Amino acid sequence: MARVLYYAPRSPYARKVRIAIAEKNLLCELQQTDITNKPPEFLKISPIGKVPVLVDEDGTTLWDSTLIMEYLDETYPQPSFYPSEPSQRLQCRLWEELADTLGDNIVALWLLPSQR
Ligand SMILES: N[C@@H](CCC(=O)N[C@@H](CS)C(=O)NCC(=O)O)C(=O)O
């Protein structure tokens, strides 16, 4: 089956995953998803109702951009996104978490209201 990424164009979390997919040169269908009026088939695979959601070629389905990034890096290691050395990896994850937390605030203040 084809790999599919459920995304919204303005989602910074989906964009993070789209960049990793492009850098890793993976074939992937992009399924644009209306997060203000979520289709039932999307809610079936996304218990938290948020994009991004990745459905991999073997049917592996996962959500949350950070979990998707870790999964992609472990499953398709070239080129690698996270450093392998533990302290460098931790630094990278800390910056990613900081960016995601800032993203949460931006999404709450700006992106979602302007899409309604
Ligand atoms: N922690 C999640 C956050 C995902 C997220 O907040 N996505 C937003 C779009 S930017 C969403 O789908 N919101 C829909 C909703 O809250 O109903 C991740 O990193 O994937």
Coordinates of C-alpha atoms and ligand atoms in Angstrom, one line a residue, residues 7-8 10-14 16-17 33-36 38 42 46 48-53 63-68 96-97 100 103-104 107-108 111-112 115-116, ligand 1:
Y7 CA -1.7 16.9 6.9
A8 CA -3.0 20.5 6.9
R10 CA -0.5 25.5 7.7
S11 CA 0.4 22.9 10.4
P12 CA 4.0 23.4 11.5
Y13 CA 4.0 19.8 12.9
A14 CA 2.9 18.3 9.6
K16 CA 8.3 19.1 10.1
V17 CA 7.3 15.6 9.0
T33 CA -7.2 17.1 5.9
D34 CA -9.7 19.7 7.0
I35 CA -9.0 20.0 10.7
T36 CA -12.0 22.2 11.3
K38 CA -12.6 16.3 10.4
F42 CA -9.4 10.6 9.5
S46 CA -6.3 9.5 14.6
I48 CA -6.3 12.6 19.1
G49 CA -7.9 14.1 16.0
K50 CA -4.8 16.1 15.0
V51 CA -2.5 16.2 12.0
P52 CA 0.0 14.9 11.2
V53 CA -0.8 11.2 11.0
W63 CA 0.4 10.3 15.1
D64 CA 2.3 13.0 16.8
S65 CA 5.0 14.7 14.8
T66 CA 7.8 13.8 17.2
L67 CA 6.8 10.1 17.3
I68 CA 6.6 10.2 13.5
E96 CA 12.5 20.1 18.9
E97 CA 10.3 20.0 22.1
D100 CA 6.7 22.2 19.3
G103 CA 4.1 25.9 17.9
D104 CA 1.3 24.9 20.3
V107 CA -1.5 27.4 16.7
A108 CA -3.8 28.3 19.6
L111 CA -3.7 29.3 13.0
L112 CA -6.9 27.6 14.1
Q115 CA -9.1 28.8 9.5
R116 CA -12.6 28.9 10.9
Ligands
LIG1 N1 1.8 17.3 19.4 C1 1.1 17.2 18.1 C2 0.4 18.5 17.8 C3 -0.4 18.4 16.5 C4 -1.4 19.6 16.3 O1 -1.6 20.3 17.3 N2 -1.9 19.7 15.1 C5 -2.9 20.7 14.9 C6 -2.7 21.4 13.5 S1 -1.2 22.4 13.7 C7 -4.3 20.0 14.7 O2 -4.4 19.0 14.0 N3 -5.3 20.5 15.4 C8 -6.6 20.1 15.3 C9 -7.4 20.1 16.6 O3 -6.8 20.5 17.6 O4 -8.6 19.9 16.6 C10 2.2 16.9 17.1 O5 3.4 17.2 17.3 O6 1.9 16.3 16.1

